[in-house]
mmCIF file of C-alpha atoms in Angstrom:
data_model
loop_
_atom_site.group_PDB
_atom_site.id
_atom_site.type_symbol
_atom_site.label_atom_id
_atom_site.label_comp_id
_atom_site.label_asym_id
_atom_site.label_seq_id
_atom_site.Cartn_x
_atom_site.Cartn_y
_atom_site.Cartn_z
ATOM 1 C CA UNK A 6 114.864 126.540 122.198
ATOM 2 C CA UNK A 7 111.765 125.285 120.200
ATOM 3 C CA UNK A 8 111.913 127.685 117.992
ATOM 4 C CA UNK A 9 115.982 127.428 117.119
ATOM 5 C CA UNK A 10 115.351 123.981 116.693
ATOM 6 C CA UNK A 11 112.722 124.677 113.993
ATOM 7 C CA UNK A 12 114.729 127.532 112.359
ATOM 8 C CA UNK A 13 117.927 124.616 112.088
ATOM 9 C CA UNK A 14 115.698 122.100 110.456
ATOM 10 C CA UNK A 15 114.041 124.319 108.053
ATOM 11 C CA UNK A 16 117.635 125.763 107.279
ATOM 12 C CA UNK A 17 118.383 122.190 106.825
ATOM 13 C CA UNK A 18 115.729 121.230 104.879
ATOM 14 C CA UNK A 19 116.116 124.123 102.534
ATOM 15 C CA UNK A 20 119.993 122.835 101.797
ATOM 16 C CA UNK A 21 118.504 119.507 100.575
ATOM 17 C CA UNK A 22 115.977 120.746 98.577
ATOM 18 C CA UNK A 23 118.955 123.411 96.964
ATOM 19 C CA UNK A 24 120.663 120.664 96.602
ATOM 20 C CA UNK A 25 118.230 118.927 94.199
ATOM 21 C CA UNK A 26 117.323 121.490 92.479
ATOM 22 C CA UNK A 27 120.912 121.793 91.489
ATOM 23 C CA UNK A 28 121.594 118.195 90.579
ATOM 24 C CA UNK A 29 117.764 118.513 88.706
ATOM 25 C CA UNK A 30 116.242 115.860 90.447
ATOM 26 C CA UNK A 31 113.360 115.512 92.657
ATOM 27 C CA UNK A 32 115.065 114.394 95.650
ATOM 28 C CA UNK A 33 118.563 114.593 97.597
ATOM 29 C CA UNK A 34 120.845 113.122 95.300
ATOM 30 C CA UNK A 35 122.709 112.651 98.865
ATOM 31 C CA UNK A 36 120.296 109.548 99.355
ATOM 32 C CA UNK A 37 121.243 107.497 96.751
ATOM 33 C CA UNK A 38 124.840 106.771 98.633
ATOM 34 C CA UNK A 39 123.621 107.158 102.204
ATOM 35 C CA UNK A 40 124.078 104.947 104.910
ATOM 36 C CA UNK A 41 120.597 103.287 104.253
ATOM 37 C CA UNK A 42 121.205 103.016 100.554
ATOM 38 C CA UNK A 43 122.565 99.946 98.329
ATOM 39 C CA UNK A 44 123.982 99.429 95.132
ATOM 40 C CA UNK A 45 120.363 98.939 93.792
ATOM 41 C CA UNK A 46 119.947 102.436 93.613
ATOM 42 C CA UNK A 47 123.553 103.451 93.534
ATOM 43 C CA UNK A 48 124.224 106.109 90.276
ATOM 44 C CA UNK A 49 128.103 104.357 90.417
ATOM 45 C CA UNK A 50 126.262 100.562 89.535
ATOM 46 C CA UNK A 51 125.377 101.686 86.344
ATOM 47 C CA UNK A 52 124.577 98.510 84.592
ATOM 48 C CA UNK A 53 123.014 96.503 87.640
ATOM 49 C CA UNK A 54 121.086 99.112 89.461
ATOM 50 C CA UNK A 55 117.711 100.606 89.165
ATOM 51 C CA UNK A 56 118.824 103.382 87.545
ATOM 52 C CA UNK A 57 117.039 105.204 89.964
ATOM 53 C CA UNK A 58 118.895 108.818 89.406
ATOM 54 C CA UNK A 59 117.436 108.901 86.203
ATOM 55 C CA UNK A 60 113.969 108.516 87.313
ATOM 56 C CA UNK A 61 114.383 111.322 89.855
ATOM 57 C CA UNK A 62 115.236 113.304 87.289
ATOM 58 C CA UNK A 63 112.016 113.113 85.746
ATOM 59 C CA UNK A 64 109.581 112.788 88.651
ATOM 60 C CA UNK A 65 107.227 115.076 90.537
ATOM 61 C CA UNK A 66 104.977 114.394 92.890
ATOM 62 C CA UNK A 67 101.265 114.723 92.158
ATOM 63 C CA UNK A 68 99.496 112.227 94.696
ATOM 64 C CA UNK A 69 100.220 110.752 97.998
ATOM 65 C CA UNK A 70 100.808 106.923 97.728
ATOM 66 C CA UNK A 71 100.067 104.513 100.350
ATOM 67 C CA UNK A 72 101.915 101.327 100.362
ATOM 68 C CA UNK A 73 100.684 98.609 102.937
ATOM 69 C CA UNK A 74 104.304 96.868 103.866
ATOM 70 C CA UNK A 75 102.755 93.092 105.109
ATOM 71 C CA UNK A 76 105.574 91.762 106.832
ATOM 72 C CA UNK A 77 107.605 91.409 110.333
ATOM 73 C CA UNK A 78 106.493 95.124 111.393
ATOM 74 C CA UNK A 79 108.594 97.757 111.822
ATOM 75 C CA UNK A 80 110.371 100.497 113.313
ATOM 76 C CA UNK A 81 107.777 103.444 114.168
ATOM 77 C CA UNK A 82 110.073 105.986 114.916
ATOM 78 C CA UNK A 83 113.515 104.820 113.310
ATOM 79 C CA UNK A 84 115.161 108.051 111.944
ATOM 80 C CA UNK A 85 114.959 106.785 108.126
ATOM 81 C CA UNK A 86 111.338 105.847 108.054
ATOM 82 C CA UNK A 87 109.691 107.969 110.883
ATOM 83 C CA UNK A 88 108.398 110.823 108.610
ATOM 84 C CA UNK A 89 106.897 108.010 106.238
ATOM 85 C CA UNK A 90 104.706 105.910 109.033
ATOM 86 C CA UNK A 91 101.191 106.121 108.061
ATOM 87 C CA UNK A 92 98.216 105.360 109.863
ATOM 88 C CA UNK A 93 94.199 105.184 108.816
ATOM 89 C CA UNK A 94 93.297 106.592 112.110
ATOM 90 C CA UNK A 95 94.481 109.501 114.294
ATOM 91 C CA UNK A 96 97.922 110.440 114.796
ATOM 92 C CA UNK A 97 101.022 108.230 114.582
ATOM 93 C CA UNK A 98 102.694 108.006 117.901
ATOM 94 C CA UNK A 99 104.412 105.268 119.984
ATOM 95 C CA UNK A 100 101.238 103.189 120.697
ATOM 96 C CA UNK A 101 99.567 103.870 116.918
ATOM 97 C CA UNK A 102 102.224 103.138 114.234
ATOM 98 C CA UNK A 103 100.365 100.586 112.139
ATOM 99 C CA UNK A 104 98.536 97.518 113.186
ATOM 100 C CA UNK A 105 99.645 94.147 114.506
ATOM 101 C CA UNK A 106 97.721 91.081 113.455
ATOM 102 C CA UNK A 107 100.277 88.504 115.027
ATOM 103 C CA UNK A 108 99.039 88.173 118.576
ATOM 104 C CA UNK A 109 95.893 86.991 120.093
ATOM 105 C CA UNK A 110 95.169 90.866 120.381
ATOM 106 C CA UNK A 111 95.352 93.013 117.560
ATOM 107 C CA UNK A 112 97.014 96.295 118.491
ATOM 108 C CA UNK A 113 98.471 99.278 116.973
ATOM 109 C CA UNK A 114 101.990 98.672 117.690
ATOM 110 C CA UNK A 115 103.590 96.465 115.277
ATOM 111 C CA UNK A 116 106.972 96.132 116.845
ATOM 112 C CA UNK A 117 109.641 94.491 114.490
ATOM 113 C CA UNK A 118 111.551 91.900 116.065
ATOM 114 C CA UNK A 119 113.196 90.304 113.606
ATOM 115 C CA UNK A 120 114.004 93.462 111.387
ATOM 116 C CA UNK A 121 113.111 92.428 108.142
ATOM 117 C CA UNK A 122 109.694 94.634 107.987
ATOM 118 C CA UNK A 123 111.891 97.674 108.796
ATOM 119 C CA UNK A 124 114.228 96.239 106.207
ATOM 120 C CA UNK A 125 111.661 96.221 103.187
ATOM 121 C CA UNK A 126 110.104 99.094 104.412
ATOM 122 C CA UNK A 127 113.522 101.158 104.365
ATOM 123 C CA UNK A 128 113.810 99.636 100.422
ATOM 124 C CA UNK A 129 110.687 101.361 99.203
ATOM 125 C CA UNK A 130 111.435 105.052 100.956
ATOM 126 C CA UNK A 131 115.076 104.576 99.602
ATOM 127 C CA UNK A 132 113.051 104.455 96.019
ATOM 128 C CA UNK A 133 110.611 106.756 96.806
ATOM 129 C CA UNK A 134 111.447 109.129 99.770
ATOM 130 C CA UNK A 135 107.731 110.486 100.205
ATOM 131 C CA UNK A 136 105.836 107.227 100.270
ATOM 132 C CA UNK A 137 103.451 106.922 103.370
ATOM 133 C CA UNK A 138 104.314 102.908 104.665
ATOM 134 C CA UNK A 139 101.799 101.459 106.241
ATOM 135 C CA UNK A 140 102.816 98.280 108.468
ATOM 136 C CA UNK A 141 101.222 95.826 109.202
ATOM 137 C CA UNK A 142 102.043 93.103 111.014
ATOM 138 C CA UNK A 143 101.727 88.895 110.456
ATOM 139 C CA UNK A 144 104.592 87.297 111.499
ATOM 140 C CA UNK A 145 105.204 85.442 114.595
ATOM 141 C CA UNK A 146 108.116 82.761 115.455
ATOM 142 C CA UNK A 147 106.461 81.151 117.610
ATOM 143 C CA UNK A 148 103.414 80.725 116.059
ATOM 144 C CA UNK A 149 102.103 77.717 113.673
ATOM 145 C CA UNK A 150 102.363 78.199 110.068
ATOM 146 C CA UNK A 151 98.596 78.292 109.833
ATOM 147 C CA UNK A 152 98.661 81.310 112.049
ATOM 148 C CA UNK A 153 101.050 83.308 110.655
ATOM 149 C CA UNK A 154 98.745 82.310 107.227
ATOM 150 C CA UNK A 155 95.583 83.343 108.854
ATOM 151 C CA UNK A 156 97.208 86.773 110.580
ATOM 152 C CA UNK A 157 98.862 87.324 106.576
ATOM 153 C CA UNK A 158 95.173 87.092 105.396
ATOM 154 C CA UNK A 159 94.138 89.851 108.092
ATOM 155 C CA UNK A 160 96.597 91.944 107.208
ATOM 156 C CA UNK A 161 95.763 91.608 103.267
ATOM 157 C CA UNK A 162 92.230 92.225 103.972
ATOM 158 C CA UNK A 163 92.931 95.094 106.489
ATOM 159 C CA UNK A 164 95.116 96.735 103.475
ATOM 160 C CA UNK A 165 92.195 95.963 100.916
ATOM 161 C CA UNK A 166 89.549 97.652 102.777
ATOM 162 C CA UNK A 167 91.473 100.781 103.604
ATOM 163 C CA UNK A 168 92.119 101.251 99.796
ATOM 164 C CA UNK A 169 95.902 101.440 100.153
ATOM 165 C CA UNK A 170 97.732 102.173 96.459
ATOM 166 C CA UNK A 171 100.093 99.280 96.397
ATOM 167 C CA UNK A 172 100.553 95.750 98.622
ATOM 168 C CA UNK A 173 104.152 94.529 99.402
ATOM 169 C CA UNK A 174 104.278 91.085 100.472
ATOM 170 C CA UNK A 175 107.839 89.581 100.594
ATOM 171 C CA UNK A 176 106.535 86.250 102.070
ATOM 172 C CA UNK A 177 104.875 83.417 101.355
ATOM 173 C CA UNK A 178 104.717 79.746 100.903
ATOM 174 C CA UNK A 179 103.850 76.162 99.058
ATOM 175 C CA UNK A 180 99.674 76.071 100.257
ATOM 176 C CA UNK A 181 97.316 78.003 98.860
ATOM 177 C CA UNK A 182 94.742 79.476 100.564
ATOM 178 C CA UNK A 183 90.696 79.673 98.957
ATOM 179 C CA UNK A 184 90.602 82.645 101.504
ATOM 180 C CA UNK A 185 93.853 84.376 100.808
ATOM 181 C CA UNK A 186 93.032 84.082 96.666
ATOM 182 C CA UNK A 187 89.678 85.495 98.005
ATOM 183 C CA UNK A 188 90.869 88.800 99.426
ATOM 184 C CA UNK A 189 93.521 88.870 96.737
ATOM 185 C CA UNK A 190 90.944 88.776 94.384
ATOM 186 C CA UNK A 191 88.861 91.834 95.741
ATOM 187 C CA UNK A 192 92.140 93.610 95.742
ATOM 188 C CA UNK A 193 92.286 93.090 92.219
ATOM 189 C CA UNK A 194 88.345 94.447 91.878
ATOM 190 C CA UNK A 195 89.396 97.280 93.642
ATOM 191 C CA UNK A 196 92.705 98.140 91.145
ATOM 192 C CA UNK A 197 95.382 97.485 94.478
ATOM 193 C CA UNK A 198 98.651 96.089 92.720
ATOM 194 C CA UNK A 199 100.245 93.469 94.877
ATOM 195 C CA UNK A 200 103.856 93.351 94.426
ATOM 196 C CA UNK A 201 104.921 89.616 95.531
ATOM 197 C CA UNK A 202 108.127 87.844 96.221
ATOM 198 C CA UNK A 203 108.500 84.922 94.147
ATOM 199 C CA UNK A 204 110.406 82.986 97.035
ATOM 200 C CA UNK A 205 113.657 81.302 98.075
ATOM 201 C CA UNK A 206 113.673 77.539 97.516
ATOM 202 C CA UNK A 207 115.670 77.441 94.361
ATOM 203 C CA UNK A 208 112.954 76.283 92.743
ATOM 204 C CA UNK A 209 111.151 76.453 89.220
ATOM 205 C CA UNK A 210 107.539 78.188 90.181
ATOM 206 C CA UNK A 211 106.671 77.192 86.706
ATOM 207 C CA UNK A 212 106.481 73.610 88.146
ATOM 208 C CA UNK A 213 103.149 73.422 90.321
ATOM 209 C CA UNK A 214 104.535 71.043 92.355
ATOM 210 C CA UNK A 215 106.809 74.255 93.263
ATOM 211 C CA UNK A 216 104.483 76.802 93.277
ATOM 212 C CA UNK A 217 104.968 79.645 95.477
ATOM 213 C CA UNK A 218 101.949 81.605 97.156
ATOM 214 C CA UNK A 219 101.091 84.606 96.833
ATOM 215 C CA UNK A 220 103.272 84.841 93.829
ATOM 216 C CA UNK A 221 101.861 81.943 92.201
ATOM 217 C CA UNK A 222 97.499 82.640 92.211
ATOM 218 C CA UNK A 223 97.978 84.087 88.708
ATOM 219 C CA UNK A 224 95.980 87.260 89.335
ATOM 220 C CA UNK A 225 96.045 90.293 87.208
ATOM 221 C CA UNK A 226 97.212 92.121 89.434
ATOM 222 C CA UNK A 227 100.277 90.347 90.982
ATOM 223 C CA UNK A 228 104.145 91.034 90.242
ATOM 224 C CA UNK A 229 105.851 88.413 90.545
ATOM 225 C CA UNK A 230 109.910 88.967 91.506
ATOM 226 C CA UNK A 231 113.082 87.591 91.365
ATOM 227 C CA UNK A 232 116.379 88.257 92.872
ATOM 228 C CA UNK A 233 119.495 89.133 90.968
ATOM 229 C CA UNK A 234 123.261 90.407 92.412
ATOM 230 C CA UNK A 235 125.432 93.407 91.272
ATOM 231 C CA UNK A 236 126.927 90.945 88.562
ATOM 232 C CA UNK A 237 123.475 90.677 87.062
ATOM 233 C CA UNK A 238 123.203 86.682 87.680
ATOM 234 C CA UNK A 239 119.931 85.694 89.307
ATOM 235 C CA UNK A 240 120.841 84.821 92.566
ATOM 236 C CA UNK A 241 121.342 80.826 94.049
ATOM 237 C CA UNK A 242 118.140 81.000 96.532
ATOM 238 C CA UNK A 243 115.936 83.141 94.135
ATOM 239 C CA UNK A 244 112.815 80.994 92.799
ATOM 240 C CA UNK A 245 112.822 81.223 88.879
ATOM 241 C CA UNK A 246 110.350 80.607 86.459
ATOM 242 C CA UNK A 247 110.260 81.639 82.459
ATOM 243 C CA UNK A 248 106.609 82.180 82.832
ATOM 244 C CA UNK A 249 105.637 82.633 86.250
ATOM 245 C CA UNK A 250 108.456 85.313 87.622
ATOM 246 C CA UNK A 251 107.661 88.398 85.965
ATOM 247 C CA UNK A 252 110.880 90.156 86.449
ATOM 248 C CA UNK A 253 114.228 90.706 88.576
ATOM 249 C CA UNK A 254 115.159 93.426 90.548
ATOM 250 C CA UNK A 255 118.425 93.854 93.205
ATOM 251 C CA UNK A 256 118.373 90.859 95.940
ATOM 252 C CA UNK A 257 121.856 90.144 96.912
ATOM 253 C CA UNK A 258 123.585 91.944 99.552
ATOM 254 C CA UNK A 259 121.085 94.903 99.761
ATOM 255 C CA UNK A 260 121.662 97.493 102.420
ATOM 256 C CA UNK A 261 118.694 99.134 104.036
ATOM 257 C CA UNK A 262 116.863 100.392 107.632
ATOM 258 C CA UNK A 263 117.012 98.040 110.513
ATOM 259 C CA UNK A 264 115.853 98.216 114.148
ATOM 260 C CA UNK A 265 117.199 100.037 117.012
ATOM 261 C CA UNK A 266 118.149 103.104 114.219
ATOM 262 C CA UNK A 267 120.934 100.627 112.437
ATOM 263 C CA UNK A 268 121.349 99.502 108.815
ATOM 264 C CA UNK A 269 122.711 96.291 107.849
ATOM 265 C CA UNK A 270 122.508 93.586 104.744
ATOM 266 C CA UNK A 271 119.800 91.355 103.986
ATOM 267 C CA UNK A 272 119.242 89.172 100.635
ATOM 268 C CA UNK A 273 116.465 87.653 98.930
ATOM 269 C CA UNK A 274 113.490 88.042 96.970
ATOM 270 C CA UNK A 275 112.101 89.797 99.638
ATOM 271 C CA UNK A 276 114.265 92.762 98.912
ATOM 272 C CA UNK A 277 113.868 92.744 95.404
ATOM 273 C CA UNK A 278 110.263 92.987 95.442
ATOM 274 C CA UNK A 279 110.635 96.368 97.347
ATOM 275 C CA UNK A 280 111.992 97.853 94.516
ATOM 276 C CA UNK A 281 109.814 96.954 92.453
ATOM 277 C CA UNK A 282 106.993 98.393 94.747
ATOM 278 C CA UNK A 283 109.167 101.375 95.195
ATOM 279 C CA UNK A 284 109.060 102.085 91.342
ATOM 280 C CA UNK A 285 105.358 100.910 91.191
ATOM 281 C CA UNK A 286 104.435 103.833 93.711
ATOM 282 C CA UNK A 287 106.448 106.526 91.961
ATOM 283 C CA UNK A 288 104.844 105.801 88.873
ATOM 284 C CA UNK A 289 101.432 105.475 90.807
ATOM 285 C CA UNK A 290 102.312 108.592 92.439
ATOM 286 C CA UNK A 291 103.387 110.405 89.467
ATOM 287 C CA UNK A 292 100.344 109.661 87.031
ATOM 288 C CA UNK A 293 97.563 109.014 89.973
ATOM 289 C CA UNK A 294 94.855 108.066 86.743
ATOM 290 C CA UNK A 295 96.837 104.956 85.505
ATOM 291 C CA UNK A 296 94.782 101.653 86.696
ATOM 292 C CA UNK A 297 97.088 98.595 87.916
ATOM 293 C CA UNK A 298 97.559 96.491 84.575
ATOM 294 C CA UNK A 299 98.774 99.555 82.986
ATOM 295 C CA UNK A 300 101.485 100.175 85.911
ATOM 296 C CA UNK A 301 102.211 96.276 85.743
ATOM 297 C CA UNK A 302 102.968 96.253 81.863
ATOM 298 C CA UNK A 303 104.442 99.698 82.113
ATOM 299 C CA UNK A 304 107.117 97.853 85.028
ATOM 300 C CA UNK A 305 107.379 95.101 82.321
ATOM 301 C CA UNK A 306 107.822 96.421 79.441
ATOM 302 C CA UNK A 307 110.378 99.101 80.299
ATOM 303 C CA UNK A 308 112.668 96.046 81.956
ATOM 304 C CA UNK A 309 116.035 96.268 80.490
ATOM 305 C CA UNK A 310 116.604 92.274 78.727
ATOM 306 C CA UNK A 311 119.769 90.394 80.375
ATOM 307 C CA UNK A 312 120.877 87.189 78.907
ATOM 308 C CA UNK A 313 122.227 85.830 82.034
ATOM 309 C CA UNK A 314 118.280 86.488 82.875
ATOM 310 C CA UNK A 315 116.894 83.919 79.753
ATOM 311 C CA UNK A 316 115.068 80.705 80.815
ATOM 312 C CA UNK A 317 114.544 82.056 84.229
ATOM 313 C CA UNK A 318 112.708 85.437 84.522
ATOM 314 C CA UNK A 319 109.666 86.382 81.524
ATOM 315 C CA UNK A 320 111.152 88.465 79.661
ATOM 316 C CA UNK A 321 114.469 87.900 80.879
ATOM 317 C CA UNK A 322 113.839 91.355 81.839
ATOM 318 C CA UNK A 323 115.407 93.739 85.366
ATOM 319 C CA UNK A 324 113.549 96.295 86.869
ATOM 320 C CA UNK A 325 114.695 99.783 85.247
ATOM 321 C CA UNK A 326 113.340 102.727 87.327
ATOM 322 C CA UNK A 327 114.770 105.378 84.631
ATOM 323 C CA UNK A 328 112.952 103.396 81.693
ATOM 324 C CA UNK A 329 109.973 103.026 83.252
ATOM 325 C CA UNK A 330 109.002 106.811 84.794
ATOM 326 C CA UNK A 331 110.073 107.507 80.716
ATOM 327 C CA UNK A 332 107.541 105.119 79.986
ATOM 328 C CA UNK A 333 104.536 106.124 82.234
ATOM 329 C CA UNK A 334 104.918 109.752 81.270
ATOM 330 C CA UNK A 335 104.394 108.411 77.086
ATOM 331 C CA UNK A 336 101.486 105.972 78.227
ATOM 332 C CA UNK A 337 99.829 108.921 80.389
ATOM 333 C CA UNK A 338 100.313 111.496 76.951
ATOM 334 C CA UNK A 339 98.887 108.789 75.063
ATOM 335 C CA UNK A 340 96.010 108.483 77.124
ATOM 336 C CA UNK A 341 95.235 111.870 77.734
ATOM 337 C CA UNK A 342 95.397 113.018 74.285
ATOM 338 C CA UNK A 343 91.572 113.430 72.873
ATOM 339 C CA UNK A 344 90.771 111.825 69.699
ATOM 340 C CA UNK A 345 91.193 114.130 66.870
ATOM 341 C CA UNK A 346 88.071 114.903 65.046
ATOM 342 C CA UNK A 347 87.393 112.969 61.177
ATOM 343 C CA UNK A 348 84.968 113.111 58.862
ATOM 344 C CA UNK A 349 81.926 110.823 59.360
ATOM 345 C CA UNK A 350 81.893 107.724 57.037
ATOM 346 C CA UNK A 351 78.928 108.403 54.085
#
């Protein structure tokens, strides 16, 4: 039975990857309309999604890509995300799917309650269906805010020292933290891009008196993002800021994984920073040599300018997964190409 079982899912697998070969892409063009997918990355919304197709047509994988997912925790074995679950030690299982810093123990089980871990984590796979998640887990309801702060910095410093590719944090809030800037700051040392929410208080983040942290330390390595809808407006709750957001990506009405195997709608700014760690990891994934400013300006520069965007988002750019794998690929020629040789200067 074992071994019919095997023989269906490698007949199965087989028909997906035929599949994409036809269509030329690198995955399943299948998953950009499935049942865990949104109009962010739907080939239909030409205008106000990713324009994720594109980019699959011009990807290939070169380098696994870990992306620490710092958030409610997760589903281990929901039937979207289960192949993706990554752990630093031994085998993933149902005591060892990531690590939970929310209790008074930390354990390896962080169980998502709430759903929006599973959420954001089902965002980034949708985006990039080989990326190894790793959750880990600071949020709890009934905890103070200073403990859910101080179980956030765990979890940031847990991610830092394991050397993960990419940080997703779609949190935050108005303190600052010395400690949290700390370990944000060795991330940066160490060439981790953070990809941050920029928050949901309606608020101007260019205004310190509205700052928003994470998003708002300033570091080198920190994406700042925005929501925006299918009618490419930025979205009521999204926190704006001409200098301090650093771009939109798809926030309103997203559909993606939640718990108990289900999918369902969330908004925020909290979804649209998955995609942009989605497309960060691709790229990341794609050209393994590129250092974390050069995937930040790469994300930046290849946004597609929206007028509706103006005043609100630097740039007034949205996230353009098509433009920027084109992009990487011309930075990565650029910087591989060897000086040609001149004549020395008499």
């Amino acid at each position: 039975m074992k071994k019919a079982v095997k023989s269906l899912f490698v007949v199965a697998l087989s028909l997906k990857l035929s599949v994409a070969a036809a269509a030329g892409l690198a995955y399943n063009p299948e998953l950009l309309i499935s049942r865990y997918a949104s109009w962010g990355i739907d080939p239909d919304k030409h205008l106000a999604s990713i324009n994720l197709k594109e980019s699959w047509g011009n990807f290939k994988k070169k380098k696994d890509i870990v992306v620490a997912v710092v958030d409610t925790g997760i589903q281990g074995d929901h039937a979207f995300l289960i192949n993706n679950i990554y752990v630093p030690g031994g085998k993933v299982s149902s005591t060892n799917f990531g690590v939970d810093f929310s209790g008074e123990k930390v354990t390896n089980a962080p169980t998502d309650a709430h759903g929006h871990g599973t959420h954001v984590a089902g965002i980034v796979k949708s985006i990039f269906p080989e990326v190894k998640i790793l959750a880990l887990k600071y949020y709890n309801p009934k905890a103070s805010g200073q403990a859910n702060l101080d179980a956030t910095i765990k979890a940031l410093k847990y991610a830092v020292d394991n050397n993960v590719d990419v940080i997703n944090y779609s949190g935050g809030g108005p303190e600052a933290s010395v400690e949290e800037l700390r370990v944000l700051k060795e991330a940066e040392k160490k060439g981790i891009l953070v990809i941050a929410a920029a928050g949901n208080e309606r608020s101007n983040i260019d205004d310190k008196r509205h700052a928003y942290y994470p998003a708002s330390y300033g570091l080198s390595n920190i994406i700042t993002v925005g929501a925006h809808d299918d009618g490419l407006n930025i979205i009521p709750s999204s926190n704006y800021g001409k200098n301090s957001v650093d771009i939109a990506a798809p926030g309103h009405r997203i559909r993606s994984a939640i718990p108990n195997n289900g999918a369902g709608y969330m908004t925020g700014t909290s979804q649209a920073t998955a995609f942009v760690t989605g497309v960060a990891a691709m790229i990341k994934s794609k050209h393994p040599s590129l250092k974390y400013d050069q995937i930040k300006n790469i994300i930046l520069s290849s946004s597609l300018k929206v007028k509706n965007f103006e005043g609100k988002i630097l740039g007034a750019g949205k996230l353009d997964a098509g433009r920027a794998i084109e992009l990487a690929d011309q930075v990565n020629n650029k910087l591989g190409t060897p000086a040609a040789r001149a004549v020395a200067n008499r």
